[in-house]
Amino acid sequence: MKASTMPQIDPTVCERCAEKYHTCCHAEPQDIELCFPLSDSEWERVKAGAPEINGANEVANTPEFIKTLKRLFPHDGKKIDIQFPANETHRVLQSNEKGYCVYLTEQGCRLPREVRPWFCLLFPFWVRGKELTMFTAQGCLVCRETDTVEESLELLGMDKPQVRELFASLRSAWGFDKGE
Ligand code: SF4
Ligand code: SF4
């Protein structure tokens, strides 16, 4: 049930989410092809943060993956075709046999925050042009407990400039700013 008043910062929301749902650190096998790609620069940071784990896989740039990227970045079709050519592959975080990211522990992500992939830090927020939006994820407690982007930001203790900065870092890491 959603809150009717402006929520307070709740640093435990993702922990509470993990008690009930799979969280954003989980992907069903059939959804792996649609997981966010992990760029070279992000992968270097992840490896430095947990050198004991080699937690990436290559998956095909399927038509559905490319279609999804183009939906997320409606003005970057040509760049997507260049960065993610059909019949090639892209890197994703590896999942275990139950579908959980191999960097996940019972205490949450083992990676220090500063080396986590940009999409991990950004979720559940997204940016469309000038608008800051959110994914409507049923299994995300932030989405379930809030009614607006502002409330979600409040709950996570984040603000709009932070989200825009993360989004800009993600775009840059994925090579979408080249040639601009
Ligand atoms: S890297 Fe960490 S935050 Fe990102 S999906 Fe894996 S466990 Fe979750
Ligand atoms: S961001 Fe959402 S889906 Fe991810 S752990 Fe937090 S509440 Fe759950």
JSON list of C-alpha atoms and ligand atoms in Angstrom, two decimals:
[
{"chain": "A", "resi": 1, "resn": "MET", "atom": "CA", "xyz": [0.00, 0.00, 0.00]},
{"chain": "A", "resi": 2, "resn": "LYS", "atom": "CA", "xyz": [1.29, 3.46, -0.81]},
{"chain": "A", "resi": 3, "resn": "ALA", "atom": "CA", "xyz": [1.86, 6.13, 1.78]},
{"chain": "A", "resi": 4, "resn": "SER", "atom": "CA", "xyz": [-0.54, 9.05, 1.79]},
{"chain": "A", "resi": 5, "resn": "THR", "atom": "CA", "xyz": [1.90, 11.54, 3.32]},
{"chain": "A", "resi": 6, "resn": "MET", "atom": "CA", "xyz": [5.36, 12.60, 2.25]},
{"chain": "A", "resi": 7, "resn": "PRO", "atom": "CA", "xyz": [7.72, 9.81, 3.38]},
{"chain": "A", "resi": 8, "resn": "GLN", "atom": "CA", "xyz": [10.79, 10.39, 5.51]},
{"chain": "A", "resi": 9, "resn": "ILE", "atom": "CA", "xyz": [14.24, 9.22, 4.46]},
{"chain": "A", "resi": 10, "resn": "ASP", "atom": "CA", "xyz": [14.38, 5.49, 5.06]},
{"chain": "A", "resi": 11, "resn": "PRO", "atom": "CA", "xyz": [17.86, 4.04, 4.58]},
{"chain": "A", "resi": 12, "resn": "THR", "atom": "CA", "xyz": [16.43, 0.57, 5.25]},
{"chain": "A", "resi": 13, "resn": "VAL", "atom": "CA", "xyz": [13.97, 0.55, 2.35]},
{"chain": "A", "resi": 14, "resn": "CYS", "atom": "CA", "xyz": [16.17, -1.68, 0.16]},
{"chain": "A", "resi": 15, "resn": "GLU", "atom": "CA", "xyz": [16.79, -4.03, 3.09]},
{"chain": "A", "resi": 16, "resn": "ARG", "atom": "CA", "xyz": [13.05, -4.24, 3.72]},
{"chain": "A", "resi": 17, "resn": "CYS", "atom": "CA", "xyz": [12.57, -4.84, -0.01]},
{"chain": "A", "resi": 18, "resn": "ALA", "atom": "CA", "xyz": [14.98, -7.79, 0.14]},
{"chain": "A", "resi": 19, "resn": "GLU", "atom": "CA", "xyz": [12.82, -9.39, 2.85]},
{"chain": "A", "resi": 20, "resn": "LYS", "atom": "CA", "xyz": [9.79, -9.38, 0.54]},
{"chain": "A", "resi": 21, "resn": "TYR", "atom": "CA", "xyz": [10.87, -9.24, -3.07]},
{"chain": "A", "resi": 22, "resn": "HIS", "atom": "CA", "xyz": [13.67, -10.35, -5.39]},
{"chain": "A", "resi": 23, "resn": "THR", "atom": "CA", "xyz": [14.90, -6.70, -5.62]},
{"chain": "A", "resi": 24, "resn": "CYS", "atom": "CA", "xyz": [16.62, -5.01, -8.55]},
{"chain": "A", "resi": 25, "resn": "CYS", "atom": "CA", "xyz": [19.66, -7.31, -8.02]},
{"chain": "A", "resi": 26, "resn": "HIS", "atom": "CA", "xyz": [17.72, -10.25, -9.50]},
{"chain": "A", "resi": 27, "resn": "ALA", "atom": "CA", "xyz": [16.81, -11.24, -13.03]},
{"chain": "A", "resi": 28, "resn": "GLU", "atom": "CA", "xyz": [14.80, -14.20, -14.28]},
{"chain": "A", "resi": 29, "resn": "PRO", "atom": "CA", "xyz": [16.76, -16.26, -16.84]},
{"chain": "A", "resi": 30, "resn": "GLN", "atom": "CA", "xyz": [14.48, -15.10, -19.66]},
{"chain": "A", "resi": 31, "resn": "ASP", "atom": "CA", "xyz": [15.16, -11.46, -18.73]},
{"chain": "A", "resi": 32, "resn": "ILE", "atom": "CA", "xyz": [18.96, -11.60, -18.74]},
{"chain": "A", "resi": 33, "resn": "GLU", "atom": "CA", "xyz": [19.04, -10.40, -22.34]},
{"chain": "A", "resi": 34, "resn": "LEU", "atom": "CA", "xyz": [17.25, -7.23, -21.19]},
{"chain": "A", "resi": 35, "resn": "CYS", "atom": "CA", "xyz": [19.56, -6.47, -18.26]},
{"chain": "A", "resi": 36, "resn": "PHE", "atom": "CA", "xyz": [21.49, -3.22, -18.39]},
{"chain": "A", "resi": 37, "resn": "PRO", "atom": "CA", "xyz": [24.84, -3.52, -20.15]},
{"chain": "A", "resi": 38, "resn": "LEU", "atom": "CA", "xyz": [28.05, -3.05, -18.20]},
{"chain": "A", "resi": 39, "resn": "SER", "atom": "CA", "xyz": [30.51, -0.76, -19.96]},
{"chain": "A", "resi": 40, "resn": "ASP", "atom": "CA", "xyz": [34.31, -1.21, -19.91]},
{"chain": "A", "resi": 41, "resn": "SER", "atom": "CA", "xyz": [34.80, 1.63, -17.44]},
{"chain": "A", "resi": 42, "resn": "GLU", "atom": "CA", "xyz": [32.11, 0.30, -15.10]},
{"chain": "A", "resi": 43, "resn": "TRP", "atom": "CA", "xyz": [33.57, -3.20, -15.30]},
{"chain": "A", "resi": 44, "resn": "GLU", "atom": "CA", "xyz": [37.03, -1.91, -14.40]},
{"chain": "A", "resi": 45, "resn": "ARG", "atom": "CA", "xyz": [35.62, -0.22, -11.29]},
{"chain": "A", "resi": 46, "resn": "VAL", "atom": "CA", "xyz": [33.63, -3.32, -10.29]},
{"chain": "A", "resi": 47, "resn": "LYS", "atom": "CA", "xyz": [36.71, -5.56, -10.66]},
{"chain": "A", "resi": 48, "resn": "ALA", "atom": "CA", "xyz": [38.79, -3.18, -8.56]},
{"chain": "A", "resi": 49, "resn": "GLY", "atom": "CA", "xyz": [36.09, -3.21, -5.87]},
{"chain": "A", "resi": 50, "resn": "ALA", "atom": "CA", "xyz": [35.85, -7.02, -5.63]},
{"chain": "A", "resi": 51, "resn": "PRO", "atom": "CA", "xyz": [38.89, -8.58, -7.34]},
{"chain": "A", "resi": 52, "resn": "GLU", "atom": "CA", "xyz": [38.06, -11.99, -5.83]},
{"chain": "A", "resi": 53, "resn": "ILE", "atom": "CA", "xyz": [34.99, -12.31, -8.08]},
{"chain": "A", "resi": 54, "resn": "ASN", "atom": "CA", "xyz": [34.92, -12.41, -11.85]},
{"chain": "A", "resi": 55, "resn": "GLY", "atom": "CA", "xyz": [31.27, -11.51, -12.15]},
{"chain": "A", "resi": 56, "resn": "ALA", "atom": "CA", "xyz": [30.47, -10.68, -15.76]},
{"chain": "A", "resi": 57, "resn": "ASN", "atom": "CA", "xyz": [29.00, -12.55, -18.71]},
{"chain": "A", "resi": 58, "resn": "GLU", "atom": "CA", "xyz": [28.65, -11.78, -22.38]},
{"chain": "A", "resi": 59, "resn": "VAL", "atom": "CA", "xyz": [25.14, -11.93, -23.81]},
{"chain": "A", "resi": 60, "resn": "ALA", "atom": "CA", "xyz": [23.89, -11.39, -27.34]},
{"chain": "A", "resi": 61, "resn": "ASN", "atom": "CA", "xyz": [22.67, -8.04, -28.63]},
{"chain": "A", "resi": 62, "resn": "THR", "atom": "CA", "xyz": [19.27, -9.53, -29.40]},
{"chain": "A", "resi": 63, "resn": "PRO", "atom": "CA", "xyz": [16.58, -7.57, -31.30]},
{"chain": "A", "resi": 64, "resn": "GLU", "atom": "CA", "xyz": [14.58, -7.30, -28.05]},
{"chain": "A", "resi": 65, "resn": "PHE", "atom": "CA", "xyz": [17.62, -5.87, -26.20]},
{"chain": "A", "resi": 66, "resn": "ILE", "atom": "CA", "xyz": [18.22, -3.28, -28.92]},
{"chain": "A", "resi": 67, "resn": "LYS", "atom": "CA", "xyz": [14.51, -2.41, -29.04]},
{"chain": "A", "resi": 68, "resn": "THR", "atom": "CA", "xyz": [14.48, -1.89, -25.26]},
{"chain": "A", "resi": 69, "resn": "LEU", "atom": "CA", "xyz": [17.55, 0.36, -25.37]},
{"chain": "A", "resi": 70, "resn": "LYS", "atom": "CA", "xyz": [15.95, 2.44, -28.11]},
{"chain": "A", "resi": 71, "resn": "ARG", "atom": "CA", "xyz": [12.85, 2.80, -25.98]},
{"chain": "A", "resi": 72, "resn": "LEU", "atom": "CA", "xyz": [14.97, 3.98, -23.05]},
{"chain": "A", "resi": 73, "resn": "PHE", "atom": "CA", "xyz": [17.03, 6.35, -25.23]},
{"chain": "A", "resi": 74, "resn": "PRO", "atom": "CA", "xyz": [14.55, 7.49, -27.90]},
{"chain": "A", "resi": 75, "resn": "HIS", "atom": "CA", "xyz": [16.96, 10.03, -29.43]},
{"chain": "A", "resi": 76, "resn": "ASP", "atom": "CA", "xyz": [20.03, 7.80, -29.57]},
{"chain": "A", "resi": 77, "resn": "GLY", "atom": "CA", "xyz": [19.05, 5.14, -32.10]},
{"chain": "A", "resi": 78, "resn": "LYS", "atom": "CA", "xyz": [22.15, 5.59, -34.28]},
{"chain": "A", "resi": 79, "resn": "LYS", "atom": "CA", "xyz": [24.51, 5.55, -31.31]},
{"chain": "A", "resi": 80, "resn": "ILE", "atom": "CA", "xyz": [22.84, 2.38, -30.01]},
{"chain": "A", "resi": 81, "resn": "ASP", "atom": "CA", "xyz": [23.36, 0.72, -33.40]},
{"chain": "A", "resi": 82, "resn": "ILE", "atom": "CA", "xyz": [27.05, 1.68, -33.22]},
{"chain": "A", "resi": 83, "resn": "GLN", "atom": "CA", "xyz": [27.65, 0.68, -29.61]},
{"chain": "A", "resi": 84, "resn": "PHE", "atom": "CA", "xyz": [25.53, -2.47, -29.67]},
{"chain": "A", "resi": 85, "resn": "PRO", "atom": "CA", "xyz": [25.63, -3.94, -33.20]},
{"chain": "A", "resi": 86, "resn": "ALA", "atom": "CA", "xyz": [23.24, -6.81, -33.96]},
{"chain": "A", "resi": 87, "resn": "ASN", "atom": "CA", "xyz": [24.96, -10.23, -33.90]},
{"chain": "A", "resi": 88, "resn": "GLU", "atom": "CA", "xyz": [27.57, -9.04, -31.39]},
{"chain": "A", "resi": 89, "resn": "THR", "atom": "CA", "xyz": [27.52, -9.27, -27.60]},
{"chain": "A", "resi": 90, "resn": "HIS", "atom": "CA", "xyz": [27.60, -6.98, -24.59]},
{"chain": "A", "resi": 91, "resn": "ARG", "atom": "CA", "xyz": [28.74, -7.52, -21.01]},
{"chain": "A", "resi": 92, "resn": "VAL", "atom": "CA", "xyz": [26.30, -7.89, -18.10]},
{"chain": "A", "resi": 93, "resn": "LEU", "atom": "CA", "xyz": [26.67, -8.61, -14.41]},
{"chain": "A", "resi": 94, "resn": "GLN", "atom": "CA", "xyz": [26.70, -12.35, -13.82]},
{"chain": "A", "resi": 95, "resn": "SER", "atom": "CA", "xyz": [23.78, -13.98, -11.99]},
{"chain": "A", "resi": 96, "resn": "ASN", "atom": "CA", "xyz": [23.88, -17.13, -9.90]},
{"chain": "A", "resi": 97, "resn": "GLU", "atom": "CA", "xyz": [21.65, -20.16, -10.48]},
{"chain": "A", "resi": 98, "resn": "LYS", "atom": "CA", "xyz": [18.81, -18.45, -8.57]},
{"chain": "A", "resi": 99, "resn": "GLY", "atom": "CA", "xyz": [19.00, -15.33, -10.69]},
{"chain": "A", "resi": 100, "resn": "TYR", "atom": "CA", "xyz": [20.74, -13.09, -8.12]},
{"chain": "A", "resi": 101, "resn": "CYS", "atom": "CA", "xyz": [23.71, -10.91, -9.03]},
{"chain": "A", "resi": 102, "resn": "VAL", "atom": "CA", "xyz": [26.91, -12.62, -7.90]},
{"chain": "A", "resi": 103, "resn": "TYR", "atom": "CA", "xyz": [27.93, -9.46, -6.01]},
{"chain": "A", "resi": 104, "resn": "LEU", "atom": "CA", "xyz": [24.89, -9.71, -3.73]},
{"chain": "A", "resi": 105, "resn": "THR", "atom": "CA", "xyz": [25.37, -11.00, -0.17]},
{"chain": "A", "resi": 106, "resn": "GLU", "atom": "CA", "xyz": [22.93, -11.42, 2.71]},
{"chain": "A", "resi": 107, "resn": "GLN", "atom": "CA", "xyz": [24.06, -7.99, 3.86]},
{"chain": "A", "resi": 108, "resn": "GLY", "atom": "CA", "xyz": [23.41, -6.39, 0.47]},
{"chain": "A", "resi": 109, "resn": "CYS", "atom": "CA", "xyz": [25.81, -5.51, -2.32]},
{"chain": "A", "resi": 110, "resn": "ARG", "atom": "CA", "xyz": [29.42, -6.38, -1.52]},
{"chain": "A", "resi": 111, "resn": "LEU", "atom": "CA", "xyz": [30.70, -3.60, -3.77]},
{"chain": "A", "resi": 112, "resn": "PRO", "atom": "CA", "xyz": [31.49, -0.23, -2.19]},
{"chain": "A", "resi": 113, "resn": "ARG", "atom": "CA", "xyz": [28.94, 2.29, -3.44]},
{"chain": "A", "resi": 114, "resn": "GLU", "atom": "CA", "xyz": [31.52, 4.28, -5.41]},
{"chain": "A", "resi": 115, "resn": "VAL", "atom": "CA", "xyz": [32.34, 1.34, -7.70]},
{"chain": "A", "resi": 116, "resn": "ARG", "atom": "CA", "xyz": [28.82, 0.04, -8.36]},
{"chain": "A", "resi": 117, "resn": "PRO", "atom": "CA", "xyz": [27.54, 0.24, -11.94]},
{"chain": "A", "resi": 118, "resn": "TRP", "atom": "CA", "xyz": [25.71, 3.46, -12.72]},
{"chain": "A", "resi": 119, "resn": "PHE", "atom": "CA", "xyz": [22.38, 1.69, -13.31]},
{"chain": "A", "resi": 120, "resn": "CYS", "atom": "CA", "xyz": [22.57, 0.11, -9.82]},
{"chain": "A", "resi": 121, "resn": "LEU", "atom": "CA", "xyz": [22.92, 3.58, -8.30]},
{"chain": "A", "resi": 122, "resn": "LEU", "atom": "CA", "xyz": [20.27, 5.09, -10.55]},
{"chain": "A", "resi": 123, "resn": "PHE", "atom": "CA", "xyz": [17.45, 2.54, -10.17]},
{"chain": "A", "resi": 124, "resn": "PRO", "atom": "CA", "xyz": [14.47, 3.06, -9.89]},
{"chain": "A", "resi": 125, "resn": "PHE", "atom": "CA", "xyz": [14.98, 6.50, -11.47]},
{"chain": "A", "resi": 126, "resn": "TRP", "atom": "CA", "xyz": [15.44, 7.40, -15.11]},
{"chain": "A", "resi": 127, "resn": "VAL", "atom": "CA", "xyz": [15.72, 10.59, -17.15]},
{"chain": "A", "resi": 128, "resn": "ARG", "atom": "CA", "xyz": [13.71, 11.35, -20.30]},
{"chain": "A", "resi": 129, "resn": "GLY", "atom": "CA", "xyz": [14.82, 14.59, -21.85]},
{"chain": "A", "resi": 130, "resn": "LYS", "atom": "CA", "xyz": [14.29, 17.19, -19.16]},
{"chain": "A", "resi": 131, "resn": "GLU", "atom": "CA", "xyz": [11.95, 14.99, -17.18]},
{"chain": "A", "resi": 132, "resn": "LEU", "atom": "CA", "xyz": [13.02, 12.85, -14.27]},
{"chain": "A", "resi": 133, "resn": "THR", "atom": "CA", "xyz": [10.94, 9.66, -14.22]},
{"chain": "A", "resi": 134, "resn": "MET", "atom": "CA", "xyz": [10.78, 6.25, -12.58]},
{"chain": "A", "resi": 135, "resn": "PHE", "atom": "CA", "xyz": [10.42, 2.67, -13.69]},
{"chain": "A", "resi": 136, "resn": "THR", "atom": "CA", "xyz": [7.16, 1.12, -12.55]},
{"chain": "A", "resi": 137, "resn": "ALA", "atom": "CA", "xyz": [8.61, -1.99, -10.95]},
{"chain": "A", "resi": 138, "resn": "GLN", "atom": "CA", "xyz": [6.11, -4.07, -8.96]},
{"chain": "A", "resi": 139, "resn": "GLY", "atom": "CA", "xyz": [8.92, -5.69, -6.97]},
{"chain": "A", "resi": 140, "resn": "CYS", "atom": "CA", "xyz": [10.48, -2.39, -5.89]},
{"chain": "A", "resi": 141, "resn": "LEU", "atom": "CA", "xyz": [9.43, -1.25, -2.44]},
{"chain": "A", "resi": 142, "resn": "VAL", "atom": "CA", "xyz": [10.34, 2.36, -3.24]},
{"chain": "A", "resi": 143, "resn": "CYS", "atom": "CA", "xyz": [7.81, 2.28, -6.09]},
{"chain": "A", "resi": 144, "resn": "ARG", "atom": "CA", "xyz": [5.21, 0.59, -3.90]},
{"chain": "A", "resi": 145, "resn": "GLU", "atom": "CA", "xyz": [5.52, 2.97, -0.96]},
{"chain": "A", "resi": 146, "resn": "THR", "atom": "CA", "xyz": [5.48, 6.25, -2.85]},
{"chain": "A", "resi": 147, "resn": "ASP", "atom": "CA", "xyz": [3.22, 8.03, -5.33]},
{"chain": "A", "resi": 148, "resn": "THR", "atom": "CA", "xyz": [5.56, 10.51, -6.96]},
{"chain": "A", "resi": 149, "resn": "VAL", "atom": "CA", "xyz": [9.18, 10.85, -8.04]},
{"chain": "A", "resi": 150, "resn": "GLU", "atom": "CA", "xyz": [9.64, 13.49, -5.34]},
{"chain": "A", "resi": 151, "resn": "GLU", "atom": "CA", "xyz": [8.45, 11.11, -2.64]},
{"chain": "A", "resi": 152, "resn": "SER", "atom": "CA", "xyz": [10.71, 8.35, -3.94]},
{"chain": "A", "resi": 153, "resn": "LEU", "atom": "CA", "xyz": [13.70, 10.68, -3.90]},
{"chain": "A", "resi": 154, "resn": "GLU", "atom": "CA", "xyz": [12.84, 11.66, -0.35]},
{"chain": "A", "resi": 155, "resn": "LEU", "atom": "CA", "xyz": [12.55, 8.04, 0.76]},
{"chain": "A", "resi": 156, "resn": "LEU", "atom": "CA", "xyz": [15.98, 7.19, -0.66]},
{"chain": "A", "resi": 157, "resn": "GLY", "atom": "CA", "xyz": [17.58, 10.41, 0.56]},
{"chain": "A", "resi": 158, "resn": "MET", "atom": "CA", "xyz": [18.43, 11.45, -2.99]},
{"chain": "A", "resi": 159, "resn": "ASP", "atom": "CA", "xyz": [17.82, 14.61, -4.99]},
{"chain": "A", "resi": 160, "resn": "LYS", "atom": "CA", "xyz": [17.24, 15.46, -8.65]},
{"chain": "A", "resi": 161, "resn": "PRO", "atom": "CA", "xyz": [20.75, 16.81, -9.40]},
{"chain": "A", "resi": 162, "resn": "GLN", "atom": "CA", "xyz": [22.22, 13.57, -8.05]},
{"chain": "A", "resi": 163, "resn": "VAL", "atom": "CA", "xyz": [20.00, 11.49, -10.31]},
{"chain": "A", "resi": 164, "resn": "ARG", "atom": "CA", "xyz": [20.84, 13.61, -13.35]},
{"chain": "A", "resi": 165, "resn": "GLU", "atom": "CA", "xyz": [24.53, 13.28, -12.57]},
{"chain": "A", "resi": 166, "resn": "LEU", "atom": "CA", "xyz": [24.25, 9.48, -12.33]},
{"chain": "A", "resi": 167, "resn": "PHE", "atom": "CA", "xyz": [22.32, 9.39, -15.59]},
{"chain": "A", "resi": 168, "resn": "ALA", "atom": "CA", "xyz": [24.95, 11.55, -17.31]},
{"chain": "A", "resi": 169, "resn": "SER", "atom": "CA", "xyz": [27.69, 9.21, -16.04]},
{"chain": "A", "resi": 170, "resn": "LEU", "atom": "CA", "xyz": [25.77, 6.22, -17.38]},
{"chain": "A", "resi": 171, "resn": "ARG", "atom": "CA", "xyz": [25.30, 7.82, -20.81]},
{"chain": "A", "resi": 172, "resn": "SER", "atom": "CA", "xyz": [28.94, 8.72, -20.97]},
{"chain": "A", "resi": 173, "resn": "ALA", "atom": "CA", "xyz": [30.10, 5.24, -19.88]},
{"chain": "A", "resi": 174, "resn": "TRP", "atom": "CA", "xyz": [27.93, 3.66, -22.56]},
{"chain": "A", "resi": 175, "resn": "GLY", "atom": "CA", "xyz": [29.44, 5.88, -25.24]},
{"chain": "A", "resi": 176, "resn": "PHE", "atom": "CA", "xyz": [26.22, 7.80, -25.99]},
{"chain": "A", "resi": 177, "resn": "ASP", "atom": "CA", "xyz": [27.87, 11.19, -25.65]},
{"chain": "A", "resi": 178, "resn": "LYS", "atom": "CA", "xyz": [30.51, 10.58, -28.30]},
{"chain": "A", "resi": 179, "resn": "GLY", "atom": "CA", "xyz": [30.22, 13.02, -31.19]},
{"chain": "A", "resi": 180, "resn": "GLU", "atom": "CA", "xyz": [27.90, 15.41, -29.34]},
{"chain": "B", "resi": 1, "resn": "SF4", "atom": "S1", "xyz": [26.35, -4.89, -8.39]},
{"chain": "B", "resi": 1, "resn": "SF4", "atom": "FE1", "xyz": [25.44, -4.76, -6.36]},
{"chain": "B", "resi": 1, "resn": "SF4", "atom": "S2", "xyz": [23.75, -3.27, -6.53]},
{"chain": "B", "resi": 1, "resn": "SF4", "atom": "FE2", "xyz": [24.33, -3.93, -8.61]},
{"chain": "B", "resi": 1, "resn": "SF4", "atom": "S3", "xyz": [22.96, -5.66, -9.10]},
{"chain": "B", "resi": 1, "resn": "SF4", "atom": "FE3", "xyz": [24.85, -6.51, -8.23]},
{"chain": "B", "resi": 1, "resn": "SF4", "atom": "S4", "xyz": [24.44, -6.74, -6.02]},
{"chain": "B", "resi": 1, "resn": "SF4", "atom": "FE4", "xyz": [22.90, -5.33, -6.87]},
{"chain": "B", "resi": 2, "resn": "SF4", "atom": "S1", "xyz": [15.82, 0.11, -5.41]},
{"chain": "B", "resi": 2, "resn": "SF4", "atom": "FE1", "xyz": [13.79, -0.79, -5.27]},
{"chain": "B", "resi": 2, "resn": "SF4", "atom": "S2", "xyz": [13.98, -2.90, -6.11]},
{"chain": "B", "resi": 2, "resn": "SF4", "atom": "FE2", "xyz": [16.05, -2.14, -5.63]},
{"chain": "B", "resi": 2, "resn": "SF4", "atom": "S3", "xyz": [16.41, -2.95, -3.56]},
{"chain": "B", "resi": 2, "resn": "SF4", "atom": "FE3", "xyz": [15.67, -0.82, -3.36]},
{"chain": "B", "resi": 2, "resn": "SF4", "atom": "S4", "xyz": [13.48, -0.99, -3.04]},
{"chain": "B", "resi": 2, "resn": "SF4", "atom": "FE4", "xyz": [14.20, -2.97, -3.86]}
]
